[in-house]
Each structure stands twice: as C-alpha cells, then as structure tokens.
CSV table of C-alpha atoms in Angstrom, one decimal:
chain,number,residue,atom,x,y,z
M,1,MET,CA,22.8,11.7,25.7
M,2,LYS,CA,22.3,9.6,22.6
M,3,LEU,CA,19.3,10.4,20.5
M,4,PHE,CA,17.1,7.5,19.3
M,5,ASN,CA,18.9,5.1,21.7
M,6,PHE,CA,16.1,2.7,22.5
M,7,LYS,CA,15.4,-0.9,22.3
M,8,LEU,CA,12.2,-2.7,21.3
M,9,LYS,CA,11.8,-5.2,24.1
M,10,THR,CA,8.1,-5.8,24.4
M,11,LEU,CA,5.7,-7.4,21.9
M,12,LYS,CA,3.7,-4.2,21.9
M,13,SER,CA,6.6,-2.0,21.0
M,14,LYS,CA,7.8,-4.3,18.3
M,15,LEU,CA,4.4,-4.5,16.6
M,16,TYR,CA,3.9,-0.7,16.9
M,17,ALA,CA,7.3,-0.2,15.2
M,18,ILE,CA,6.3,-2.4,12.3
M,19,VAL,CA,3.0,-0.5,11.9
M,20,PHE,CA,4.9,2.7,11.9
M,21,ALA,CA,7.3,1.3,9.3
M,22,SER,CA,4.3,0.3,7.2
M,23,PHE,CA,2.9,3.8,7.4
M,24,ILE,CA,6.2,5.4,6.3
M,25,VAL,CA,6.6,3.0,3.3
M,26,ARG,CA,3.0,3.7,2.3
M,27,VAL,CA,3.6,7.4,2.3
M,28,VAL,CA,6.8,7.0,0.2
M,29,ALA,CA,5.0,4.6,-2.2
M,30,PHE,CA,2.0,6.9,-2.6
M,31,PHE,CA,4.2,9.7,-4.0
M,32,ALA,CA,6.5,7.3,-5.9
M,33,LEU,CA,3.6,5.7,-7.9
M,34,PRO,CA,3.1,6.9,-11.5
M,35,ASN,CA,0.3,9.3,-12.3
M,36,THR,CA,-1.2,6.7,-14.6
M,37,PRO,CA,-2.9,3.4,-13.7
M,38,SER,CA,-0.4,0.7,-12.9
M,39,THR,CA,0.0,-2.2,-15.2
M,40,LEU,CA,-0.3,-4.5,-12.2
M,41,GLY,CA,-3.8,-3.1,-11.5
M,42,PRO,CA,-5.2,-1.4,-14.6
M,43,ASP,CA,-8.7,-1.4,-13.1
M,44,GLU,CA,-7.6,1.3,-10.7
M,45,GLY,CA,-8.2,3.8,-13.5
M,46,THR,CA,-11.8,2.7,-13.8
M,47,TYR,CA,-12.3,3.0,-10.0
M,48,GLY,CA,-10.7,6.5,-10.1
M,49,ARG,CA,-13.2,7.6,-12.8
M,50,ALA,CA,-16.1,6.0,-10.9
M,51,ALA,CA,-15.0,7.9,-7.7
M,52,ASN,CA,-14.9,11.1,-9.7
M,53,TRP,CA,-18.4,10.4,-11.2
M,54,VAL,CA,-19.8,9.9,-7.7
M,55,ALA,CA,-18.0,13.0,-6.4
M,56,LEU,CA,-19.7,15.1,-9.1
M,57,SER,CA,-23.1,13.7,-8.0
M,58,LYS,CA,-23.8,12.2,-11.4
M,59,PRO,CA,-26.3,9.3,-11.8
M,60,VAL,CA,-24.3,6.2,-11.2
M,61,THR,CA,-26.7,4.3,-13.5
M,62,ASP,CA,-25.3,6.5,-16.3
M,63,PHE,CA,-21.6,5.7,-15.6
M,64,PRO,CA,-20.2,4.7,-19.0
M,65,GLU,CA,-18.2,1.8,-17.7
M,66,TYR,CA,-20.3,-1.0,-16.1
M,67,GLY,CA,-23.2,1.4,-15.2
M,68,ALA,CA,-24.4,1.2,-11.6
M,69,GLY,CA,-22.9,-2.3,-11.1
M,70,LEU,CA,-19.4,-1.0,-10.4
M,71,TYR,CA,-20.7,1.5,-7.8
M,72,ILE,CA,-22.9,-1.1,-6.1
M,73,SER,CA,-20.1,-3.7,-5.9
M,74,GLY,CA,-17.5,-1.2,-4.7
M,75,ARG,CA,-19.1,1.4,-2.5
M,76,SER,CA,-16.8,0.8,0.4
M,77,LEU,CA,-13.9,2.0,-1.8
M,78,LEU,CA,-15.7,4.5,-4.0
M,79,LEU,CA,-17.5,6.6,-1.4
M,80,PRO,CA,-14.4,7.5,0.7
M,81,ALA,CA,-12.5,8.0,-2.5
M,82,ALA,CA,-15.2,10.4,-3.8
M,83,LEU,CA,-14.9,12.4,-0.6
M,84,LEU,CA,-11.1,12.7,-1.0
M,85,ASN,CA,-11.7,13.7,-4.7
M,86,LYS,CA,-14.0,16.5,-3.5
M,87,ILE,CA,-11.4,18.0,-1.2
M,88,GLY,CA,-8.8,18.2,-4.0
M,89,PHE,CA,-7.1,14.8,-4.6
M,90,SER,CA,-7.1,13.5,-8.2
M,91,PRO,CA,-9.4,10.6,-9.0
M,92,LEU,CA,-6.5,8.1,-9.2
M,93,ASP,CA,-4.9,9.4,-6.0
M,94,SER,CA,-8.2,9.3,-4.3
M,95,VAL,CA,-8.7,5.5,-4.8
M,96,ARG,CA,-5.1,4.8,-4.1
M,97,LEU,CA,-5.1,6.7,-0.8
M,98,THR,CA,-8.4,5.0,0.2
M,99,ALA,CA,-7.0,1.6,-0.5
M,100,SER,CA,-3.7,2.3,1.4
M,101,LEU,CA,-5.7,3.6,4.4
M,102,TYR,CA,-7.7,0.4,4.4
M,103,GLY,CA,-4.4,-1.6,4.3
M,104,LEU,CA,-3.1,0.4,7.3
M,105,LEU,CA,-6.3,0.0,9.2
M,106,THR,CA,-6.2,-3.8,8.6
M,107,LEU,CA,-2.7,-3.9,10.1
M,108,CYS,CA,-3.9,-1.8,13.1
M,109,LEU,CA,-6.8,-4.2,13.5
M,110,VAL,CA,-4.6,-7.3,13.5
M,111,THR,CA,-2.2,-5.6,15.9
M,112,ALA,CA,-5.0,-4.8,18.4
M,113,LEU,CA,-6.3,-8.3,18.1
M,114,ILE,CA,-2.9,-9.9,18.8
M,115,LEU,CA,-2.3,-7.6,21.9
M,116,HIS,CA,-5.8,-8.2,23.3
M,117,THR,CA,-5.5,-11.9,22.8
M,118,ALA,CA,-2.1,-12.1,24.4
M,119,SER,CA,-3.5,-10.2,27.4
M,120,ARG,CA,-6.3,-12.7,27.9
M,121,ASN,CA,-5.0,-16.0,26.6
M,122,ILE,CA,-1.9,-17.2,28.5
M,123,ASN,CA,-1.1,-20.0,26.0
M,124,PHE,CA,-1.0,-17.5,23.1
M,125,ALA,CA,1.1,-15.1,25.1
M,126,GLN,CA,3.6,-17.8,26.0
M,127,PHE,CA,3.8,-18.9,22.3
M,128,ALA,CA,4.4,-15.3,21.2
M,129,GLU,CA,7.2,-15.0,23.8
M,130,ARG,CA,8.7,-18.4,23.2
M,131,PHE,CA,8.8,-18.1,19.4
M,132,SER,CA,9.2,-14.3,19.3
M,133,ARG,CA,11.3,-14.2,16.2
M,134,LEU,CA,9.1,-16.6,14.3
M,135,PHE,CA,6.0,-14.8,15.4
M,136,LEU,CA,7.4,-11.5,14.2
M,137,THR,CA,8.5,-13.0,10.9
M,138,LEU,CA,4.9,-14.1,10.3
M,139,TYR,CA,3.6,-10.7,11.3
M,140,LEU,CA,6.2,-9.0,8.9
M,141,THR,CA,5.1,-11.4,6.2
M,142,PHE,CA,1.5,-10.2,6.5
M,143,THR,CA,2.7,-6.6,6.5
M,144,PHE,CA,5.2,-6.6,3.7
M,145,LEU,CA,4.7,-9.7,1.5
M,146,PRO,CA,5.2,-8.1,-1.9
M,147,SER,CA,2.0,-8.9,-3.7
M,148,HIS,CA,-0.2,-8.4,-0.6
M,149,PHE,CA,1.4,-5.1,0.1
M,150,ILE,CA,1.2,-3.9,-3.5
M,151,TRP,CA,-2.5,-4.7,-3.8
M,152,SER,CA,-3.1,-2.5,-0.8
M,153,LEU,CA,-1.3,0.4,-2.4
M,154,LEU,CA,-3.1,0.4,-5.7
M,155,GLY,CA,-6.6,1.8,-6.2
M,156,LEU,CA,-8.3,-1.6,-6.1
M,157,ARG,CA,-10.9,-3.3,-3.8
M,158,GLU,CA,-8.4,-5.9,-2.3
M,159,SER,CA,-7.6,-3.9,0.9
M,160,ALA,CA,-11.2,-2.9,1.4
M,161,ILE,CA,-12.6,-6.4,1.3
M,162,GLU,CA,-9.8,-7.7,3.4
M,163,PHE,CA,-10.5,-5.1,6.1
M,164,TRP,CA,-14.2,-5.7,6.3
M,165,THR,CA,-13.7,-9.5,6.2
M,166,LEU,CA,-11.2,-9.4,9.0
M,167,CYS,CA,-13.4,-7.0,10.9
M,168,THR,CA,-16.4,-9.4,10.6
M,169,PHE,CA,-14.3,-12.4,11.9
M,170,THR,CA,-12.7,-10.3,14.6
M,171,SER,CA,-16.2,-9.2,15.9
M,172,LEU,CA,-17.3,-12.9,15.9
M,173,TYR,CA,-14.1,-14.0,17.7
M,174,TRP,CA,-14.5,-11.4,20.3
M,175,LEU,CA,-18.1,-12.0,21.0
M,176,PHE,CA,-18.0,-15.8,20.9
M,177,HIS,CA,-14.8,-16.4,22.8
M,178,PHE,CA,-14.5,-13.4,25.2
M,179,HIS,CA,-17.5,-11.3,25.8
M,180,LYS,CA,-20.0,-14.1,25.3
M,181,LYS,CA,-22.8,-11.6,25.5
M,182,ILE,CA,-24.3,-9.1,23.0
M,183,SER,CA,-24.2,-5.4,23.4
M,184,LEU,CA,-25.6,-2.7,21.1
M,185,LYS,CA,-22.1,-1.6,20.1
M,186,SER,CA,-20.9,-5.1,19.3
M,187,SER,CA,-24.1,-5.9,17.4
M,188,ILE,CA,-23.8,-2.8,15.2
M,189,LEU,CA,-20.1,-3.6,14.5
M,190,LEU,CA,-20.9,-7.1,13.4
M,191,VAL,CA,-23.8,-6.2,11.2
M,192,ALA,CA,-22.1,-3.2,9.7
M,193,SER,CA,-19.0,-5.3,8.9
M,194,ILE,CA,-21.0,-7.9,7.0
M,195,VAL,CA,-22.9,-5.2,5.1
M,196,LEU,CA,-19.7,-3.4,4.1
M,197,ALA,CA,-18.1,-6.7,3.1
M,198,PHE,CA,-21.0,-7.1,0.6
M,199,SER,CA,-20.4,-3.6,-0.5
M,200,SER,CA,-16.7,-4.4,-1.2
M,201,ARG,CA,-17.2,-7.7,-3.1
M,202,ALA,CA,-20.6,-9.4,-2.8
M,203,GLN,CA,-19.2,-12.9,-3.6
M,204,VAL,CA,-16.9,-12.7,-0.6
M,205,GLY,CA,-19.8,-11.4,1.5
M,206,TRP,CA,-21.8,-14.6,0.7
M,207,VAL,CA,-18.8,-16.8,1.6
M,208,VAL,CA,-18.2,-14.9,4.9
M,209,VAL,CA,-21.9,-15.3,6.0
M,210,ILE,CA,-22.1,-19.0,5.0
M,211,ALA,CA,-18.9,-19.8,6.8
M,212,ILE,CA,-20.1,-18.0,10.0
M,213,LEU,CA,-23.5,-19.6,9.9
M,214,ILE,CA,-21.9,-23.1,9.5
M,215,PHE,CA,-19.7,-22.4,12.5
M,216,LEU,CA,-22.6,-21.1,14.6
M,217,LEU,CA,-24.8,-24.1,13.7
M,218,ILE,CA,-22.1,-26.5,14.7
M,219,ASN,CA,-22.1,-24.7,18.1
M,220,ILE,CA,-25.8,-24.3,18.3
M,221,ARG,CA,-26.0,-25.7,21.8
M,222,LYS,CA,-24.1,-22.6,23.1
M,223,ARG,CA,-26.4,-19.6,24.0
M,224,ILE,CA,-24.1,-17.1,22.3
M,225,ALA,CA,-24.4,-19.0,19.0
M,226,VAL,CA,-28.2,-18.8,19.2
M,227,THR,CA,-28.0,-15.1,19.8
M,228,LEU,CA,-25.5,-14.4,17.0
M,229,ILE,CA,-27.4,-16.2,14.2
M,230,PRO,CA,-30.2,-13.6,14.0
M,231,LEU,CA,-27.5,-10.8,13.9
M,232,VAL,CA,-25.6,-12.5,11.1
M,233,LEU,CA,-28.8,-13.0,9.1
M,234,VAL,CA,-29.7,-9.3,9.6
M,235,GLY,CA,-26.3,-8.3,8.2
M,236,PHE,CA,-26.7,-10.8,5.4
M,237,VAL,CA,-30.2,-9.5,4.3
M,238,LEU,CA,-29.1,-5.8,4.5
M,239,GLY,CA,-25.9,-6.6,2.6
M,240,PHE,CA,-27.8,-8.6,0.0
M,241,ILE,CA,-30.4,-5.8,-0.5
M,242,GLY,CA,-27.6,-3.3,-0.8
M,243,THR,CA,-26.0,-5.1,-3.6
M,244,THR,CA,-29.2,-5.8,-5.5
M,245,GLY,CA,-30.9,-2.5,-4.9
M,246,THR,CA,-31.4,0.4,-7.3
M,247,THR,CA,-29.4,3.6,-7.0
M,248,GLY,CA,-30.5,7.2,-6.9
M,249,THR,CA,-29.4,10.0,-9.2
M,250,THR,CA,-26.9,11.4,-6.8
M,251,GLY,CA,-24.7,8.4,-6.5
M,252,THR,CA,-26.4,7.1,-3.3
M,253,THR,CA,-28.7,4.2,-2.7
M,254,GLY,CA,-32.4,4.7,-2.7
M,255,THR,CA,-34.4,5.2,0.5
M,256,THR,CA,-35.6,1.6,0.7
M,257,GLY,CA,-32.5,-0.1,-0.9
M,258,THR,CA,-34.8,-2.7,-2.6
M,259,THR,CA,-35.5,-3.4,-6.2
M,260,GLY,CA,-38.8,-5.3,-5.9
M,261,THR,CA,-42.0,-3.5,-6.6
M,262,THR,CA,-43.4,-4.2,-3.2
M,263,GLY,CA,-40.2,-4.0,-1.2
M,264,THR,CA,-41.5,-6.7,1.1
M,265,VAL,CA,-39.5,-9.3,3.0
M,266,ALA,CA,-41.0,-12.0,0.9
M,267,SER,CA,-39.6,-10.5,-2.3
M,268,THR,CA,-36.2,-10.3,-0.7
M,269,GLY,CA,-36.4,-13.9,0.2
M,270,GLU,CA,-37.3,-14.8,-3.3
M,271,LYS,CA,-34.3,-12.9,-4.6
M,272,ILE,CA,-32.0,-14.8,-2.2
M,273,ILE,CA,-33.4,-18.1,-3.3
M,274,ASP,CA,-33.0,-17.1,-6.9
M,275,SER,CA,-29.4,-16.0,-6.3
M,276,LEU,CA,-28.6,-19.4,-4.7
M,277,THR,CA,-30.2,-21.2,-7.7
M,278,ILE,CA,-28.2,-19.3,-10.3
M,279,ALA,CA,-24.9,-19.0,-8.3
M,280,GLY,CA,-23.4,-22.0,-10.1
M,281,GLU,CA,-24.4,-20.7,-13.5
M,282,ILE,CA,-22.9,-17.3,-12.7
M,283,ALA,CA,-19.6,-18.8,-11.5
M,284,THR,CA,-19.3,-20.9,-14.7
M,285,TYR,CA,-20.1,-17.9,-16.9
M,286,LYS,CA,-17.6,-15.6,-15.1
M,287,HIS,CA,-15.0,-18.3,-15.3
M,288,GLN,CA,-15.4,-18.3,-19.1
M,289,VAL,CA,-15.5,-14.5,-19.4
M,290,ASN,CA,-12.3,-14.1,-17.3
M,291,GLN,CA,-10.6,-16.4,-19.8
M,292,LEU,CA,-11.1,-14.0,-22.7
M,293,ASP,CA,-8.0,-12.2,-24.0
M,294,ALA,CA,-6.0,-13.4,-21.0
M,295,ALA,CA,-2.4,-14.5,-21.6
M,296,SER,CA,-2.6,-16.7,-18.4
M,297,ALA,CA,-6.1,-18.1,-19.0
M,298,ILE,CA,-7.0,-21.1,-16.8
M,299,ALA,CA,-8.1,-24.0,-19.0
M,300,THR,CA,-11.5,-25.5,-18.2
M,301,GLN,CA,-11.2,-29.1,-17.1
M,302,SER,CA,-13.5,-31.5,-18.8
M,303,CYS,CA,-16.5,-32.9,-16.9
M,304,PRO,CA,-18.6,-36.0,-17.5
M,305,ARG,CA,-21.7,-33.9,-17.6
M,306,ASP,CA,-20.3,-31.6,-20.3
M,307,GLY,CA,-21.5,-31.9,-23.9
M,308,LEU,CA,-25.1,-33.1,-23.3
M,309,ALA,CA,-26.1,-32.2,-26.8
M,310,TYR,CA,-27.0,-35.9,-27.4
M,311,THR,CA,-29.8,-35.6,-24.8
M,312,ASN,CA,-31.4,-32.7,-26.7
M,313,ARG,CA,-31.6,-30.6,-23.5
M,314,PRO,CA,-29.4,-27.9,-22.0
M,315,PRO,CA,-27.4,-28.6,-18.9
M,316,SER,CA,-29.5,-28.4,-15.7
M,317,SER,CA,-28.5,-26.7,-12.4
M,318,LEU,CA,-27.6,-30.2,-11.1
M,319,ASP,CA,-25.2,-30.7,-14.0
M,320,THR,CA,-23.6,-27.3,-13.4
M,321,TYR,CA,-23.0,-28.0,-9.7
M,322,PHE,CA,-21.8,-31.5,-10.4
M,323,CYS,CA,-19.2,-30.1,-12.8
M,324,ILE,CA,-18.1,-27.5,-10.2
M,325,ALA,CA,-17.6,-30.2,-7.7
M,326,TRP,CA,-15.8,-32.4,-10.2
M,327,ARG,CA,-13.4,-29.7,-11.1
M,328,ALA,CA,-13.0,-28.4,-7.5
M,329,PRO,CA,-9.7,-30.2,-6.7
M,330,TYR,CA,-7.9,-29.1,-9.9
M,331,MET,CA,-9.4,-25.6,-9.8
M,332,THR,CA,-8.6,-25.1,-6.1
M,333,ALA,CA,-5.0,-26.2,-6.6
M,334,THR,CA,-4.7,-23.9,-9.6
M,335,PHE,CA,-6.1,-21.0,-7.6
M,336,LEU,CA,-3.7,-21.6,-4.7
M,337,PHE,CA,-0.4,-22.5,-6.5
M,338,ARG,CA,-0.4,-21.2,-10.0
M,339,PRO,CA,1.3,-19.6,-11.9
M,340,LEU,CA,4.1,-22.2,-11.6
M,341,ILE,CA,7.7,-21.2,-12.4
M,342,PHE,CA,8.9,-22.2,-15.9
M,343,ILE,CA,5.5,-23.6,-16.7
M,344,ASP,CA,3.0,-20.7,-16.5
M,345,THR,CA,5.3,-17.7,-16.7
M,346,THR,CA,4.3,-15.5,-19.6
M,347,SER,CA,5.6,-12.1,-18.4
M,348,THR,CA,7.8,-10.5,-15.8
M,349,SER,CA,4.9,-10.0,-13.4
M,350,SER,CA,3.9,-13.7,-13.8
M,351,LEU,CA,7.5,-14.7,-13.1
M,352,PHE,CA,7.4,-12.8,-9.8
M,353,ALA,CA,4.0,-14.3,-9.0
M,354,ALA,CA,5.4,-17.8,-9.7
M,355,ILE,CA,8.4,-17.1,-7.4
M,356,GLU,CA,6.1,-16.0,-4.6
M,357,ASN,CA,3.9,-19.1,-5.2
M,358,ILE,CA,6.9,-21.2,-4.2
M,359,ALA,CA,6.5,-19.8,-0.7
M,360,TRP,CA,2.8,-20.5,-0.8
M,361,LEU,CA,3.4,-24.1,-1.8
M,362,GLY,CA,6.2,-24.5,0.8
M,363,ALA,CA,3.8,-23.2,3.5
M,364,PHE,CA,1.1,-25.7,2.6
M,365,VAL,CA,3.6,-28.6,2.5
M,366,PHE,CA,4.9,-27.5,5.9
M,367,ILE,CA,1.4,-27.3,7.4
M,368,VAL,CA,0.5,-30.8,6.0
M,369,VAL,CA,3.7,-32.3,7.4
M,370,MET,CA,3.2,-30.8,10.8
M,371,LEU,CA,-0.4,-31.9,10.9
M,372,ILE,CA,0.6,-35.5,10.1
M,373,LYS,CA,3.4,-35.3,12.7
M,374,LYS,CA,1.4,-33.6,15.5
M,375,ARG,CA,-2.1,-34.7,14.6
M,376,ARG,CA,-3.6,-31.6,16.0
M,377,LEU,CA,-4.0,-27.8,15.7
M,378,ALA,CA,-3.5,-25.3,18.5
M,379,PHE,CA,-6.2,-22.7,19.1
M,380,ILE,CA,-8.6,-24.7,17.0
M,381,GLY,CA,-11.7,-23.1,18.6
M,382,PRO,CA,-10.9,-19.5,17.6
M,383,LEU,CA,-9.5,-20.8,14.3
M,384,ALA,CA,-12.5,-22.8,13.2
M,385,PRO,CA,-14.5,-20.0,11.5
M,386,SER,CA,-11.5,-18.9,9.5
M,387,LEU,CA,-10.8,-22.5,8.4
M,388,ILE,CA,-14.4,-22.9,7.2
M,389,PHE,CA,-14.1,-19.6,5.3
M,390,PHE,CA,-10.8,-20.6,3.8
M,391,MET,CA,-12.2,-23.9,2.4
M,392,LEU,CA,-15.3,-22.3,1.0
M,393,TYR,CA,-13.4,-19.4,-0.5
M,394,CYS,CA,-10.8,-21.6,-2.2
M,395,VAL,CA,-13.4,-23.8,-3.8
M,396,GLY,CA,-15.6,-20.8,-4.8
M,397,ALA,CA,-12.7,-18.8,-6.2
M,398,GLY,CA,-11.3,-21.8,-8.0
M,399,SER,CA,-14.6,-22.2,-9.9
M,400,TYR,CA,-14.9,-18.5,-10.5
M,401,GLU,CA,-11.4,-17.4,-11.7
M,402,GLY,CA,-10.7,-17.6,-15.4
M,403,ASN,CA,-7.1,-16.3,-15.5
M,404,MET,CA,-4.1,-16.7,-13.2
M,405,GLY,CA,-3.4,-13.0,-12.9
M,406,THR,CA,-6.8,-12.2,-11.3
M,407,ALA,CA,-6.7,-15.3,-9.2
M,408,PHE,CA,-3.3,-14.4,-7.8
M,409,ARG,CA,-4.6,-11.0,-6.8
M,410,HIS,CA,-7.7,-12.4,-5.2
M,411,LYS,CA,-5.6,-15.0,-3.3
M,412,SER,CA,-4.2,-12.2,-1.1
M,413,LEU,CA,-7.4,-12.2,0.9
M,414,ILE,CA,-6.6,-15.6,2.5
M,415,LEU,CA,-3.0,-14.8,3.5
M,416,TRP,CA,-4.1,-14.2,7.1
M,417,VAL,CA,-5.6,-17.6,7.3
M,418,ILE,CA,-2.4,-19.3,6.0
M,419,LEU,CA,-0.4,-17.4,8.6
M,420,LEU,CA,-2.9,-18.4,11.3
M,421,LEU,CA,-2.5,-22.0,10.2
M,422,LEU,CA,1.3,-21.8,10.4
M,423,THR,CA,1.0,-20.3,13.9
M,424,SER,CA,-1.4,-23.1,14.9
M,425,VAL,CA,0.7,-26.0,13.7
M,426,ILE,CA,3.9,-24.6,15.2
M,427,ALA,CA,2.3,-23.9,18.6
M,428,ALA,CA,0.5,-27.3,18.7
M,429,GLU,CA,1.9,-29.9,21.1
M,430,LYS,CA,2.4,-33.3,19.7
M,431,ARG,CA,-0.6,-35.5,20.5
M,432,PRO,CA,0.5,-38.3,22.9
M,433,LYS,CA,0.3,-41.8,21.5
M,434,SER,CA,-2.6,-44.0,22.5
M,435,ARG,CA,-2.1,-46.9,24.8
M,436,ASN,CA,-2.7,-49.3,21.9
M,437,GLU,CA,0.0,-47.6,19.8
M,438,SER,CA,2.5,-47.7,22.7
M,439,THR,CA,1.8,-51.4,23.3
M,440,GLN,CA,2.2,-52.3,19.7
M,441,LYS,CA,5.5,-50.4,19.6
M,442,GLY,CA,6.7,-52.2,22.7
M,443,VAL,CA,5.9,-55.6,21.1
C-alpha cells in the first residue's frame, strides 16, 4: 500500500488542498518573521503596542500614539490581538497571528462561497469545470499573490478589513440572489459585518455602505431590496456611531457609544451630514499629510480651482469636490498602476511592487480587450455590487493616498474584484451581432 497516494479530482478537494497549503505556509511564515516590526509594515509595531495597552486595561484615550483614534479605527484587529496577548503571546506576535487568522478566514469564506455557488448555479459550475486550470490559477493568485499574502501575515489591518468587506458582500449576495428572504441570523450577519468593517477602517465602511445602497436603489422594485435597505442603514448608523463614539477607561466603548450630549438620533444624523460635508476636505488633507517624508510621494495634480487667493476667499466645499473630480482620472490610474518600473522605483520594495503592477496593468488591458470583443459580462447581476464598490473605492482611494507605498498596500483590498472581473469576461459568451450589423457586413 502506498501512503499519500491520492489524486485531487473534484473542485472541492482542490480548493481544500490550497486552503491547507495556505495554512501550512502561514504557520511557517509566522515563526520565520523577525521579532521586530517589518520594514514592509512598520505600523505593526504600533498596533502591537496598542493591543498590549488594551490587554492591560489602560485608558485608550491615554495611549501615547494617536490616542483613542487608533483603537476606534482598528478594534476588529486590536481586540482579538489583546486577547492573545493576555494568554501569553507577545504584542507583535498577537497582531500578526490575528491578521493571519483573518487572512485564513477570508480564504475559507471565498472557498465556501465558490462551492455553494457551484452547487446552485449550473452556469458557474460548468465554467469552473470547463476552465478548471484557469479557475484554479485565479484562486491561487488570490491565495498567494506576494503582496496580498504578505499584508495578511503582518500585524496590519489589511486582512481584517478585507474579511469584513467580503463578509458584507457575501451576505448581500446570498440574501439577494438565493434566499431572497430575511431571517434573524442573516440580518445579524449583514449588520455585524458592516459594523465590523467600520471598526477595521471607517473610510472603507462608508464606501461599502454607499455601494450597497446604490445597488439596492437600482433594484428598488424588488421586494428583497426594499427589505435590505433598512438593515444596511442600521449597520451604517451603528458602525458610524462606533467610530465617532467616546471610549471608556478599560479599552472598551461606552455604554451608549455616542459622543453627543443628548445621544439622540437627531444628533447622530447631524454628525453624518457633517461627515459628508467635510469628507472632501479630509481626503485632501490626508493626501497632503501622506506625502510628508515619503520617498514615493504622489504629486498633486493642478486644478483650475486651486489658488483662489485673488478672490480673497478660501476654497469652498464645491471647489474641493470639483478638484477631486478633476484629478480623479489621474489619481485613480496612479493608485491602480504605480509605482511603474524604471520610473517610480526608489527602493527594492518599490521595484517588487512595480514588477507586480505589470500584472495589474496586464489584467486591466485584458479585461478591456475582452469587453470590447465580447461586449458583455457574465454573472453581471451578482457582480454588480462589487463593481460599484470597485469604482467608488478606486476614486476615493486615489484622492486619499499621498504616497505609492501606502496606496500599493491598500490596493490589495480590491484584488478579489479584479479576479471576479477576469472570471466574468472569460466566461462571457460573445454577444451575437445585430441584424443591422450582419446586413451591413453582407453588403
């Protein structure tokens, strides 16, 4: 009898094997990483110290680095890490282990989604079988693309926000396209995913909610869309309150989670409106701050509404948003494709990033060419919320990022959308020519 003599024949067995391989590599990488913060993610040292601060039940408002702001914006990473720190892991190992577990959970979520979809959608199952090697290549890319994999090993928020973003869209996908009815369990999962997305990175939480609401409003004639809108709004309000609320002295949020003196719904609504009003100013400010002392700073493109000194008035909100829109094409392209090899490379890490960006650029070119050729996307219904999120995120991140290093890291969040687009354009059948086109060709 030969030991380990088995073949991976089914889609399920192949996906499970890749998940297991990811687990093994993560364990090895965890012990191989240095005991000091990585140069690829120096912020993991700050997160480790914050996790230790919370584990010691110290007031998060007194944390010497960023005060309570870091805790509020990263609770989904810091609270599990604090628990690991309490049971004996070092602060740095605690955040690294938490991030790696989030990365593994994300892969498990994607695997479950693929298998459930294949069991319910015959077209998707046929595609996965017909293009099995290509399908597995895309899955392996999501699992082991160097930058994407590295960010999920380091003690950063990347894997946490990716997991809760995917969890939110998976909940929406399952409710809208399969169950088409609301249960208590599914409602809690959707709301909790939105709240925890805000607790991972509030800016992404805003984009997730706006993208979902746009999709639901487009489909407002469907009963399930009408039912889901209040749930999404509940998740949004809770998530917003959680990221603007005060914190207690033990490292936990207060009982009400609000910062207003009255704690009323009206005050929360005013805060939301105020946040929408100043969002553009914050994005512009953060773009400028992120440029400071950065070797790969992204130059700010000039705008016709810049330099309004001759009017003797400061730029208005309208001016700010106009300039964001004016710069959007350039900033979005910069966010997606830079650093460019031989042009933007300032270090070894930027060289590796530029090499990987060749693959990103190639994927976009391929998607555009296939769209022109086939003039359609497969699975467009389930794909629609992700596409809306992708467009909003790229424009928002483009206006927000100030240096290419941080932008390259934040770009890993949309890898799953790019792979979905590749799957869609490959699976799409070429749209038949219209009768007029055929007649003209015959003439």
